[in-house]
CSV table of C-alpha atoms in Angstrom, one decimal:
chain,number,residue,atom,x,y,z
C,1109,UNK,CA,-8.3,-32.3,53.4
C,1110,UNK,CA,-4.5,-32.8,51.8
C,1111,UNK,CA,-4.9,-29.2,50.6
C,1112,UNK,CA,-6.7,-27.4,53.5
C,1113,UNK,CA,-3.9,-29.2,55.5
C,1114,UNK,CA,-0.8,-27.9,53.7
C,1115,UNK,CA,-2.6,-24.5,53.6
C,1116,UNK,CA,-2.6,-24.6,57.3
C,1117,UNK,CA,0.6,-25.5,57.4
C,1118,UNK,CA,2.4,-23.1,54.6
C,1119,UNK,CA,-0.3,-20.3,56.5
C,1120,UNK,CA,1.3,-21.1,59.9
C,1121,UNK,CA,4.9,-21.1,59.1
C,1122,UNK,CA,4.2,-17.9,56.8
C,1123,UNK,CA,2.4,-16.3,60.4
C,1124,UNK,CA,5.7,-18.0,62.5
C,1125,UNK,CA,8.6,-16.6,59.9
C,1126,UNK,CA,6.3,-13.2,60.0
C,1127,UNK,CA,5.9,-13.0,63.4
C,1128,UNK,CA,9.5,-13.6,64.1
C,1129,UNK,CA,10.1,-10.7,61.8
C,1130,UNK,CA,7.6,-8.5,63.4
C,1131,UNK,CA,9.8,-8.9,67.0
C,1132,UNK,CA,12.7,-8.6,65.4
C,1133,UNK,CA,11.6,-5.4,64.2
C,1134,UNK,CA,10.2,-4.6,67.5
C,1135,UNK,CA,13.0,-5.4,69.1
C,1136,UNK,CA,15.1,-3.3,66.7
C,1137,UNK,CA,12.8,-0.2,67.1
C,1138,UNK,CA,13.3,-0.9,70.8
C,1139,UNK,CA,17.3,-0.6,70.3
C,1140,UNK,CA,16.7,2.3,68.9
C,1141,UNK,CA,14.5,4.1,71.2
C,1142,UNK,CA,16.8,3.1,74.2
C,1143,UNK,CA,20.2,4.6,72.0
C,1144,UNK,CA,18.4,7.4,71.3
C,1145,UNK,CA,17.3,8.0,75.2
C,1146,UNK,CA,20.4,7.4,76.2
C,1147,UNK,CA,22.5,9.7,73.5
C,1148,UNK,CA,19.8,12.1,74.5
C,1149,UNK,CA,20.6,11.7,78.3
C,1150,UNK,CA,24.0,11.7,77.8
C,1151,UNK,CA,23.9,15.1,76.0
C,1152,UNK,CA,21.6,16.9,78.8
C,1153,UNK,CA,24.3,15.4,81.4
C,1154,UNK,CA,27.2,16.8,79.6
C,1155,UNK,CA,25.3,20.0,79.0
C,1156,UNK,CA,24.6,20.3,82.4
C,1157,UNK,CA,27.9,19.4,83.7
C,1158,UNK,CA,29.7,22.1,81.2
C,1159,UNK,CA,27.1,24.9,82.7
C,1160,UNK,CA,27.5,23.4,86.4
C,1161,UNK,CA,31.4,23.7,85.3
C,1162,UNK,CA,31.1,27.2,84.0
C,1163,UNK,CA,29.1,28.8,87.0
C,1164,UNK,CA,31.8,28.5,89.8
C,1165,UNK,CA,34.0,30.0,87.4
C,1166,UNK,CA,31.9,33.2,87.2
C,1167,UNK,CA,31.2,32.9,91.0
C,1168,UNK,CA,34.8,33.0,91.8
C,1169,UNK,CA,34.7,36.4,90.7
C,1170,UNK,CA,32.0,38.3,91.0
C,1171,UNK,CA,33.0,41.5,91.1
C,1172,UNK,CA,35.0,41.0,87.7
C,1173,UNK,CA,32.2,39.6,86.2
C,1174,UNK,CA,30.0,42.3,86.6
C,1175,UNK,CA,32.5,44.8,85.1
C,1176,UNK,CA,34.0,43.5,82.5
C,1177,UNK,CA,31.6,40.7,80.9
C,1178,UNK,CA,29.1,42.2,78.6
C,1179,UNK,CA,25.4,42.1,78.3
C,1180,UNK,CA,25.4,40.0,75.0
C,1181,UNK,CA,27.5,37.1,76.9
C,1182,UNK,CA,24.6,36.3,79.2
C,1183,UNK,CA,22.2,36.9,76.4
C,1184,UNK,CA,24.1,34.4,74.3
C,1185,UNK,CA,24.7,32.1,76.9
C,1186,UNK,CA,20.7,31.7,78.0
C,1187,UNK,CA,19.4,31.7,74.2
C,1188,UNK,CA,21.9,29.0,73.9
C,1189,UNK,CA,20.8,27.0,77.0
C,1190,UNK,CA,17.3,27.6,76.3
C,1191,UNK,CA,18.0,26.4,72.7
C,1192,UNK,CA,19.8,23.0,73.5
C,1193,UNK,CA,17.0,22.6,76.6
C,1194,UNK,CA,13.9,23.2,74.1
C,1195,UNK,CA,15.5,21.1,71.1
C,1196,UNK,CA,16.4,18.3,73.7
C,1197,UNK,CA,13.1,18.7,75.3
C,1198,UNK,CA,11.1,18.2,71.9
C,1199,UNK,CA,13.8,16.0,70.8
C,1200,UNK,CA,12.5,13.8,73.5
C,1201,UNK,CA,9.0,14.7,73.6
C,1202,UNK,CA,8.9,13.9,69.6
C,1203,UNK,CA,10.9,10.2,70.1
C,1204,UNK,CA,8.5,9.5,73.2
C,1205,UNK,CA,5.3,9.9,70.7
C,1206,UNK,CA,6.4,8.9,68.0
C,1207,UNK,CA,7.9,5.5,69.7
C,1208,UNK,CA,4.1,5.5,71.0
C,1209,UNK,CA,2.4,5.6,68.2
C,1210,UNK,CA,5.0,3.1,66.3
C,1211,UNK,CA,4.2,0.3,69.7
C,1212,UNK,CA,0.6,0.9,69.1
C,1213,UNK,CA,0.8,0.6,65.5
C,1214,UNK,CA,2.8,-2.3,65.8
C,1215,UNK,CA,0.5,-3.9,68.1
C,1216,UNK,CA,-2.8,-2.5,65.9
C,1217,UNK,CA,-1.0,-3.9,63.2
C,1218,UNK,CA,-0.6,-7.8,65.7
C,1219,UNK,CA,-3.9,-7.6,66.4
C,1220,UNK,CA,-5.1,-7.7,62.6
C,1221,UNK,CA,-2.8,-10.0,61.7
C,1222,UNK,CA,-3.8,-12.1,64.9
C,1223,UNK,CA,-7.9,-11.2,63.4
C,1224,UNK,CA,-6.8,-12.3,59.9
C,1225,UNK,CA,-5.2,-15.7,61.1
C,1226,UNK,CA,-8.3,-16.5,63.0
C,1227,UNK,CA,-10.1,-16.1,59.5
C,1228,UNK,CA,-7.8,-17.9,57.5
C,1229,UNK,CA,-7.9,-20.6,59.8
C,1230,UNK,CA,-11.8,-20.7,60.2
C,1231,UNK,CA,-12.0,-20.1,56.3
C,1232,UNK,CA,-9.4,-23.5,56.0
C,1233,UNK,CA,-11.5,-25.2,58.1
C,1234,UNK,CA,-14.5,-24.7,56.5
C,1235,UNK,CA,-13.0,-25.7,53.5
C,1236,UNK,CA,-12.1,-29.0,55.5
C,1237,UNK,CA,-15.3,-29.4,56.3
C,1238,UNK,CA,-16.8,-29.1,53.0
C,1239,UNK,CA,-14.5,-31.5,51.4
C,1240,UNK,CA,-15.1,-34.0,54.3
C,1241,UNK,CA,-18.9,-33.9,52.6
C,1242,UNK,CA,-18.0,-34.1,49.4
C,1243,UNK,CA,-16.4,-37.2,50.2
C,1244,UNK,CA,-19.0,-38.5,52.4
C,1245,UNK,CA,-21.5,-37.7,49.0
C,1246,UNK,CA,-18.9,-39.3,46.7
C,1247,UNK,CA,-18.6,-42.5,48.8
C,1248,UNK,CA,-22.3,-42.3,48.7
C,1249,UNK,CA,-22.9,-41.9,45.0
C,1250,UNK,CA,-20.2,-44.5,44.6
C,1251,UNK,CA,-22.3,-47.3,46.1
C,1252,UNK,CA,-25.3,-46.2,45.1
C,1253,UNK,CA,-23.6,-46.4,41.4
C,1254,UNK,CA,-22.3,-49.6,42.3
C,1255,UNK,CA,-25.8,-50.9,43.1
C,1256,UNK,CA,-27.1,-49.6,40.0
C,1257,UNK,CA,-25.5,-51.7,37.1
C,1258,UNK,CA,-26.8,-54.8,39.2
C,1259,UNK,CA,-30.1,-53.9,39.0
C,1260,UNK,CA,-29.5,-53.0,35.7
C,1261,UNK,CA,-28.3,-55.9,34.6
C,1262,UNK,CA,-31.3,-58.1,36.3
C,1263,UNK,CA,-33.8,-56.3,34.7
C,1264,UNK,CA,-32.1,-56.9,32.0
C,1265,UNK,CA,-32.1,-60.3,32.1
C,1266,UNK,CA,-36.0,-60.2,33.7
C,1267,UNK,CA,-36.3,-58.2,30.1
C,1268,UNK,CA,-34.3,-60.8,27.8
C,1269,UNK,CA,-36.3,-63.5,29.5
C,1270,UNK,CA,-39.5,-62.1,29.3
C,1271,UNK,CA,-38.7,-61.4,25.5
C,1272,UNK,CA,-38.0,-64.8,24.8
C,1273,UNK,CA,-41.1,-65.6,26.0
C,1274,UNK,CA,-43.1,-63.5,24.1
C,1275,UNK,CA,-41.1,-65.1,21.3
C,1276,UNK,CA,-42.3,-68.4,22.6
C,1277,UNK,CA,-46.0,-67.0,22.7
C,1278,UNK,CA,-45.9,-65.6,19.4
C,1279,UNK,CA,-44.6,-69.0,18.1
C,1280,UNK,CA,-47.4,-70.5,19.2
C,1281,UNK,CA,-49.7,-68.0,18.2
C,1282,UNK,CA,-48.1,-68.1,14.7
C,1283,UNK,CA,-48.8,-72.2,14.8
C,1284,UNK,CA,-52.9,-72.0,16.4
C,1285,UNK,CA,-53.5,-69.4,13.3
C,1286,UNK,CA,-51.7,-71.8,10.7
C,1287,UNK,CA,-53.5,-74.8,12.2
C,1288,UNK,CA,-56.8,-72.7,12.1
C,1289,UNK,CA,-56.4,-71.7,8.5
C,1290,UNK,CA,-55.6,-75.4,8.0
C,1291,UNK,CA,-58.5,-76.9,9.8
C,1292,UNK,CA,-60.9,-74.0,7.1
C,1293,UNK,CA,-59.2,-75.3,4.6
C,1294,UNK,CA,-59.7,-78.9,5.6
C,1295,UNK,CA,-63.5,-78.2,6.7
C,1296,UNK,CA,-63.9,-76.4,3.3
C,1297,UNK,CA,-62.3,-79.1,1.3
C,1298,UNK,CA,-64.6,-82.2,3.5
C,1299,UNK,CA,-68.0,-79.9,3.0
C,1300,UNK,CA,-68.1,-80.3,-0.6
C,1301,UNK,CA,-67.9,-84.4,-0.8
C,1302,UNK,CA,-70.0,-84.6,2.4
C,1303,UNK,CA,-72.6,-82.3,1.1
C,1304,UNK,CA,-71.8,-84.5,-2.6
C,1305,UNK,CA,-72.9,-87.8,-0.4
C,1306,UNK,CA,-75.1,-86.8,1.1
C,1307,UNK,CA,-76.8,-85.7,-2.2
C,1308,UNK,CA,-76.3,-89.1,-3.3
C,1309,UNK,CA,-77.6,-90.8,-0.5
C,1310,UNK,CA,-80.7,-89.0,-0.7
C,1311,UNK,CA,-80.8,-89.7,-4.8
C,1312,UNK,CA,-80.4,-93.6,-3.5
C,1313,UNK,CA,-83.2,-93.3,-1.3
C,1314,UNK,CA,-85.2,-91.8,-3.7
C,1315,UNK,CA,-84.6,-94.1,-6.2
C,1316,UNK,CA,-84.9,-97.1,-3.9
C,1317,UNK,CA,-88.4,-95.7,-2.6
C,1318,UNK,CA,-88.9,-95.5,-6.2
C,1319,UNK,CA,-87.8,-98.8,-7.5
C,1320,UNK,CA,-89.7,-100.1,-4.4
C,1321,UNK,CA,-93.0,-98.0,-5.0
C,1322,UNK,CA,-92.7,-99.9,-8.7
C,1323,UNK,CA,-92.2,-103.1,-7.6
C,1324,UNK,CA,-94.8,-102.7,-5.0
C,1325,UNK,CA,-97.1,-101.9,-7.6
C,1326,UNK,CA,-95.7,-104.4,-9.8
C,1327,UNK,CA,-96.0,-107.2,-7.4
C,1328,UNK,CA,-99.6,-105.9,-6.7
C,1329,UNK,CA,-100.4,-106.1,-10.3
C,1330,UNK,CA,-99.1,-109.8,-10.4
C,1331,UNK,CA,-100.6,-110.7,-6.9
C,1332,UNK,CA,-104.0,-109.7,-9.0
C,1333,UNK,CA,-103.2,-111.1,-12.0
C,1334,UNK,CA,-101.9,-114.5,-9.4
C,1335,UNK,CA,-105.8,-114.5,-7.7
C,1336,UNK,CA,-107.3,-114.0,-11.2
C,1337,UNK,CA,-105.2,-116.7,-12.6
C,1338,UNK,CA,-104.8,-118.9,-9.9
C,1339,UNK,CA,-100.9,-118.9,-11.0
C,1340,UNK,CA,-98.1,-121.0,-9.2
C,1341,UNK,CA,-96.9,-121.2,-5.9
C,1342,UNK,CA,-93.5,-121.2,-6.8
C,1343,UNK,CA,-94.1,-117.4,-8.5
C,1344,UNK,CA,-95.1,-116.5,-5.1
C,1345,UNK,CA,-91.9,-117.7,-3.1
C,1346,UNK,CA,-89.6,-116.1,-5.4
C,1347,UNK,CA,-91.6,-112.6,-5.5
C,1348,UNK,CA,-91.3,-113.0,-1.4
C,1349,UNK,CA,-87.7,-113.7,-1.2
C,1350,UNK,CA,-87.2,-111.2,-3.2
C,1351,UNK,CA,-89.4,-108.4,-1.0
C,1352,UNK,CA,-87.2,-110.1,1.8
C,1353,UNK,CA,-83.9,-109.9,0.1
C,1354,UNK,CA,-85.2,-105.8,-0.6
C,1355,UNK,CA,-86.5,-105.5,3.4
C,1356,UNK,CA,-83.2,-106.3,4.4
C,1357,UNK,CA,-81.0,-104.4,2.1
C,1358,UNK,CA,-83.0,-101.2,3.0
C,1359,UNK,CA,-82.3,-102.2,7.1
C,1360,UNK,CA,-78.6,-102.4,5.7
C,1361,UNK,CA,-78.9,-99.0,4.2
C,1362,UNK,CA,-80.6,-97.1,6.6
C,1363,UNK,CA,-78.1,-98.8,9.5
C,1364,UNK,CA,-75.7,-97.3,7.1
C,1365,UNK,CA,-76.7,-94.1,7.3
C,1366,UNK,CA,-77.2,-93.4,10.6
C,1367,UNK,CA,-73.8,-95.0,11.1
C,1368,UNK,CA,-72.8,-92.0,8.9
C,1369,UNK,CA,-74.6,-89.6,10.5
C,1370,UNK,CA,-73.6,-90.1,13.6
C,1371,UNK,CA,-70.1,-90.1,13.0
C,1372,UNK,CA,-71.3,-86.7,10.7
C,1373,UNK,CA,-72.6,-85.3,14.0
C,1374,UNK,CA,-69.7,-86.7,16.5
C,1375,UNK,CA,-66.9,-85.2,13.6
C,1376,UNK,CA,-68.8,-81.6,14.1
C,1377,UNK,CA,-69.0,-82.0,17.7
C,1378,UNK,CA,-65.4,-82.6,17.9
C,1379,UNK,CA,-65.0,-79.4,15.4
C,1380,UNK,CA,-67.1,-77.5,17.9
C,1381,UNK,CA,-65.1,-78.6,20.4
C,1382,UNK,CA,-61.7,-77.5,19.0
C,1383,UNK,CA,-63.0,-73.9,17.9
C,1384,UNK,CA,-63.9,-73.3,21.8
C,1385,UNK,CA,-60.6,-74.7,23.2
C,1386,UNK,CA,-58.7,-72.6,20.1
C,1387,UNK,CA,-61.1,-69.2,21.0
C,1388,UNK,CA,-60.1,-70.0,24.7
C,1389,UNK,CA,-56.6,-70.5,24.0
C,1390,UNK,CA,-56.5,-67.4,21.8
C,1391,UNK,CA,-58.4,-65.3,25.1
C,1392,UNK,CA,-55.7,-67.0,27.4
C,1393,UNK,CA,-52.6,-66.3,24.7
C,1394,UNK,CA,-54.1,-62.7,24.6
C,1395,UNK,CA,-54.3,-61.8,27.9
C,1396,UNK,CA,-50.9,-63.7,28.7
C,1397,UNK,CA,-49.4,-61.4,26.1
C,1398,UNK,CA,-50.7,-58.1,27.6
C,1399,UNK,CA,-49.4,-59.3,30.7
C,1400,UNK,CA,-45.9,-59.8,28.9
C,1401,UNK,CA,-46.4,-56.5,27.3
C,1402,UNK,CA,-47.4,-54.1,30.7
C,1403,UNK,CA,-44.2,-55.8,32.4
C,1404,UNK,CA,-42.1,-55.4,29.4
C,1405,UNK,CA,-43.6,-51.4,29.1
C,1406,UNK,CA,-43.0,-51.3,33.4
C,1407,UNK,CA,-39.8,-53.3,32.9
C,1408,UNK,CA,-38.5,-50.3,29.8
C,1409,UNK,CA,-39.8,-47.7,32.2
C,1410,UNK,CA,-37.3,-49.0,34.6
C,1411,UNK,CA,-34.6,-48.9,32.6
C,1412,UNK,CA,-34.7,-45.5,31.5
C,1413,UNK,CA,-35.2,-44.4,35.0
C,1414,UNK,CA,-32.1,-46.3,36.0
C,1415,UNK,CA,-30.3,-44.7,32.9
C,1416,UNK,CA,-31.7,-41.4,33.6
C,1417,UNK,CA,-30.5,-41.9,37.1
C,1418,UNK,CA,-27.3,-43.1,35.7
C,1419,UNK,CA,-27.0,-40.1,33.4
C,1420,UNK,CA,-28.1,-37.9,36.1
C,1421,UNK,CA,-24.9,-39.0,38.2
C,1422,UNK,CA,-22.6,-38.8,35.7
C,1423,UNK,CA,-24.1,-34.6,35.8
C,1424,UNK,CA,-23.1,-34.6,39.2
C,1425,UNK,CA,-20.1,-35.8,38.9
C,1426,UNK,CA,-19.1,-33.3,36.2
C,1427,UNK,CA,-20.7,-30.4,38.6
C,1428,UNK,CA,-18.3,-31.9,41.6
C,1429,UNK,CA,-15.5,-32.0,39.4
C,1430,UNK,CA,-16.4,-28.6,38.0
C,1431,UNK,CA,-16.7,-27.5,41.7
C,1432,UNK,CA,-13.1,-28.8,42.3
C,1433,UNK,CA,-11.5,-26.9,39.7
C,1434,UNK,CA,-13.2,-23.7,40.9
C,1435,UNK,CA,-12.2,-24.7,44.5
C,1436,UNK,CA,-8.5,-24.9,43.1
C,1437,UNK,CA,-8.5,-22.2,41.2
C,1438,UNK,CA,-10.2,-20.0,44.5
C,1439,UNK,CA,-7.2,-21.3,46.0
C,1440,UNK,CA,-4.6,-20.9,43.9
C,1441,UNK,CA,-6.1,-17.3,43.7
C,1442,UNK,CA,-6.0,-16.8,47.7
C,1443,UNK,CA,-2.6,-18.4,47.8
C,1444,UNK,CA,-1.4,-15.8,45.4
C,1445,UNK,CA,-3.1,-13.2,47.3
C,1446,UNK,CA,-2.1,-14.6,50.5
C,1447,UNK,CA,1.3,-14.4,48.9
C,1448,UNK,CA,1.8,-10.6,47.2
C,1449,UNK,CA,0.5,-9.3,51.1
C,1450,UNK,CA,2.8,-10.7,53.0
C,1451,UNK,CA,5.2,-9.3,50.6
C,1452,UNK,CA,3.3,-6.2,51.0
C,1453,UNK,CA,3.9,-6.7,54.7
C,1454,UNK,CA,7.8,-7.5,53.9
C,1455,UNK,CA,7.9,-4.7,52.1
C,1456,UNK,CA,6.2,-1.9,54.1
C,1457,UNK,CA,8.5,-3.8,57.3
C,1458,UNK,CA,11.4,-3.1,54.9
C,1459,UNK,CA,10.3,0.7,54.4
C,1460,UNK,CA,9.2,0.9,58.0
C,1461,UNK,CA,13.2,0.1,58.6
C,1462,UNK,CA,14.6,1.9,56.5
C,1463,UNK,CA,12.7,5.2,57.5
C,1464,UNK,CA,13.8,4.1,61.3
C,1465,UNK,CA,17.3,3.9,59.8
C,1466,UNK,CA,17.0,7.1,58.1
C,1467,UNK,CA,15.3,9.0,61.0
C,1468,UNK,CA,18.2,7.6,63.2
C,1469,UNK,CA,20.7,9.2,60.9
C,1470,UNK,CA,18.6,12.5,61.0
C,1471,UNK,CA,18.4,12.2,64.6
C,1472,UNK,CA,22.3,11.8,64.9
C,1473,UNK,CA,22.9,14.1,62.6
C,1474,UNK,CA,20.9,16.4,64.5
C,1475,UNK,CA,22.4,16.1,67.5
C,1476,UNK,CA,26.3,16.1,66.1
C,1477,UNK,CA,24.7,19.8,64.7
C,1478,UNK,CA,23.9,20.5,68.1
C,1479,UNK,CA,27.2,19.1,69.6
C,1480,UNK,CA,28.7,21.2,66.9
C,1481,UNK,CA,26.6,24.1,67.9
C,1482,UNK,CA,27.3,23.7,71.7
C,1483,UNK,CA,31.1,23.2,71.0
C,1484,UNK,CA,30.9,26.4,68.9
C,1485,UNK,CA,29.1,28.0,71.4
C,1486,UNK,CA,31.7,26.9,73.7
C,1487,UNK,CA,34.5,28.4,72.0
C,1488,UNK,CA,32.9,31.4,71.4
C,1489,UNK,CA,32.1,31.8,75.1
C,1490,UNK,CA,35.8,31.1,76.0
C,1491,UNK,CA,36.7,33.6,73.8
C,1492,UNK,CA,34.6,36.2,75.2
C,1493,UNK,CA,36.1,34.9,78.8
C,1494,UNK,CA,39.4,35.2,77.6
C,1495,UNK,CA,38.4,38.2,76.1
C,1496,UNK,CA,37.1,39.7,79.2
C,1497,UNK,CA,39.9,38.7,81.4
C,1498,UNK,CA,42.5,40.2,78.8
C,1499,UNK,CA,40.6,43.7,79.1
């Protein structure tokens, strides 16, 4: 606006100095017309009043006059009236057009410049217009820009946080697979001496069944040989304490293991147990992560958009400052032109003048011809008079 404004005003004092100008010349062409009118008057009065002057004289005497003056006196005297009249007359005549045509060129020439202004000034105020919007768009952009960094920097943050988290999850997917490998190698290293025990167990019980199946038979043996020989009771109460002492160690042994077994079953229960709650853990720690990684994927997305956006201004900026350069250039280059015509204008004004000046002196010149003409024609015709009256 700063520019279109001081191209108004440098346009309108250029049009006020040139229009000042233009009626100065107008007024000096004016000048001139009336000076030449009135030399041109003042030479048909004079003329007239020298003839007007000269015919009383030749009507004073007549008589005389038709004697004595000759033929070529009135011959020369009516070429030379006709001569001054017709060179007067188209003297006049030529002035009159010519004065025409130099008013109407002048005001041709007012009406162009008053057409051209009327551009200029719609051309300047388009140009206002169009930086007003470029301004408005800037002021835009500018927030928008403004806004953008923000947003940028809290999905940034939404993107650092969200990172850290997957750190987190990762962490704790790093420590369920350590503690699974672990738990293998713990379940690996317990099934050997379990399996080992419970080898042992069984070896136990089939040696007990054993050493019981032979001291069954044993005792049967003696309980025969005991009828047969009618041995002593004494025999008898040991060999049952015994059996007792072998009852009751076997209840021991087989509360034992069931004891064991059931803590067996309850430990692989509880294994069980852990290996769902791990595989769950692992589905929830899986889908948690995809989750983590579509919003880190939507959250990247984002960001480029925003920088592509960013980058993307940052074009347009160079494109409006670009435009401004060629808009200053443009007007450097219609300031300049704006410039050499009106010294175009000065120029064909100066010509304009001096060929006014110049046919001014022709014009005077002309007429001090015809003044010198006249006056010779004068003397000639009083020497013919004086001539005629001396003969």
């Amino acid at each position: 606006m700063e520019i279109g404004r001081v191209g108004d005003e440098g346009l309108e004092t250029r049009m006020s100095g040139d229009e000042c100008r233009d009626e100065e010349g107008v007024m000096d062409l004016d000048v001139t017309g009336d000076s030449i009118q009135k030399v041109s008057s003042q030479e048909w009065n004079k003329e007239q009043e020298e003839q007007n002057d000269i015919k009383p004289e030749h009507a004073d005497q007549p008589s005389l006059r038709g004697k004595q003056q000759p033929l070529i006196f009135y011959i020369l005297l009516g070429l030379s009236i006709l001569l001054s009249t017709g060179i007067l007359i188209a003297g006049v005549i030529m002035l009159a057009q010519m004065f025409t045509e130099m008013k109407n060129s002048k005001s041709d020439f007012k009406m162009d410049r008053s057409q051209m202004k009327n551009k200029i000034t719609q051309m300047f105020s388009e140009i206002n217009n169009s930086q007003t919007d470029i301004k408005t768009e800037l002021s835009r952009m500018k927030d928008d820009i403004a806004k953008i960094p923000v947003e940028t920097k809290n999905s940034l943050s939404d993107f650092r946080s969200k990172v850290s988290q997957l750190k987190n999850i990762t962490q704790v997917v790093s420590d369920i697979r350590h503690l699974q490998v672990n738990l293998k190698v713990d379940l690996s290293q317990m099934k050997n001496p379990i399996t080992q025990m419970v080898h042992e167990i069984r070896n136990v019980q089939a040696g007990l069944q054993t050493e019981l199946s032979r001291t069954t038979n044993k005792f049967i043996g003696m309980s025969k040989d005991t009828r047969s020989s009618q041995a002593v009771p004494q025999m008898k109460n040991n060999m049952l304490e015994m059996f007792h002492e072998l009852r009751v160690s076997l209840a021991d042994f087989r509360m034992d293991l069931l004891q064991m077994k059931n803590n067996i079953t309850q430990m692989f229960s509880e294994l069980r147990n852990f290996e769902v709650i791990m595989k769950m853990e692992r589905i929830y720690v899986e889908k948690k992560l995809s989750r983590l990684s579509e919003e880190m994927q939507n959250s990247h997305t984002d960001f480029r958009m925003k920088l592509s956006q960013v980058n993307n201004t940052a074009q347009t900026f160079d494109e409006i400052r670009h435009a401004q350069t060629d808009f200053k250039m443009e007007y450097c280059q219609l300031k300049t032109n704006m410039t050499w015509m009106f010294n175009e204008l000065r120029m064909a004004q100066a010509d304009f003048k001096m060929e006014l000046s110049q046919m001014n002196y022709d014009i005077t010149k002309r007429f001090s011809e015809i003044r010198s003409a006249q006056s010779w024609w004068r003397v000639e015709l009083s020497q013919l008079k004086k001539d005629c009256q001396y003969s």
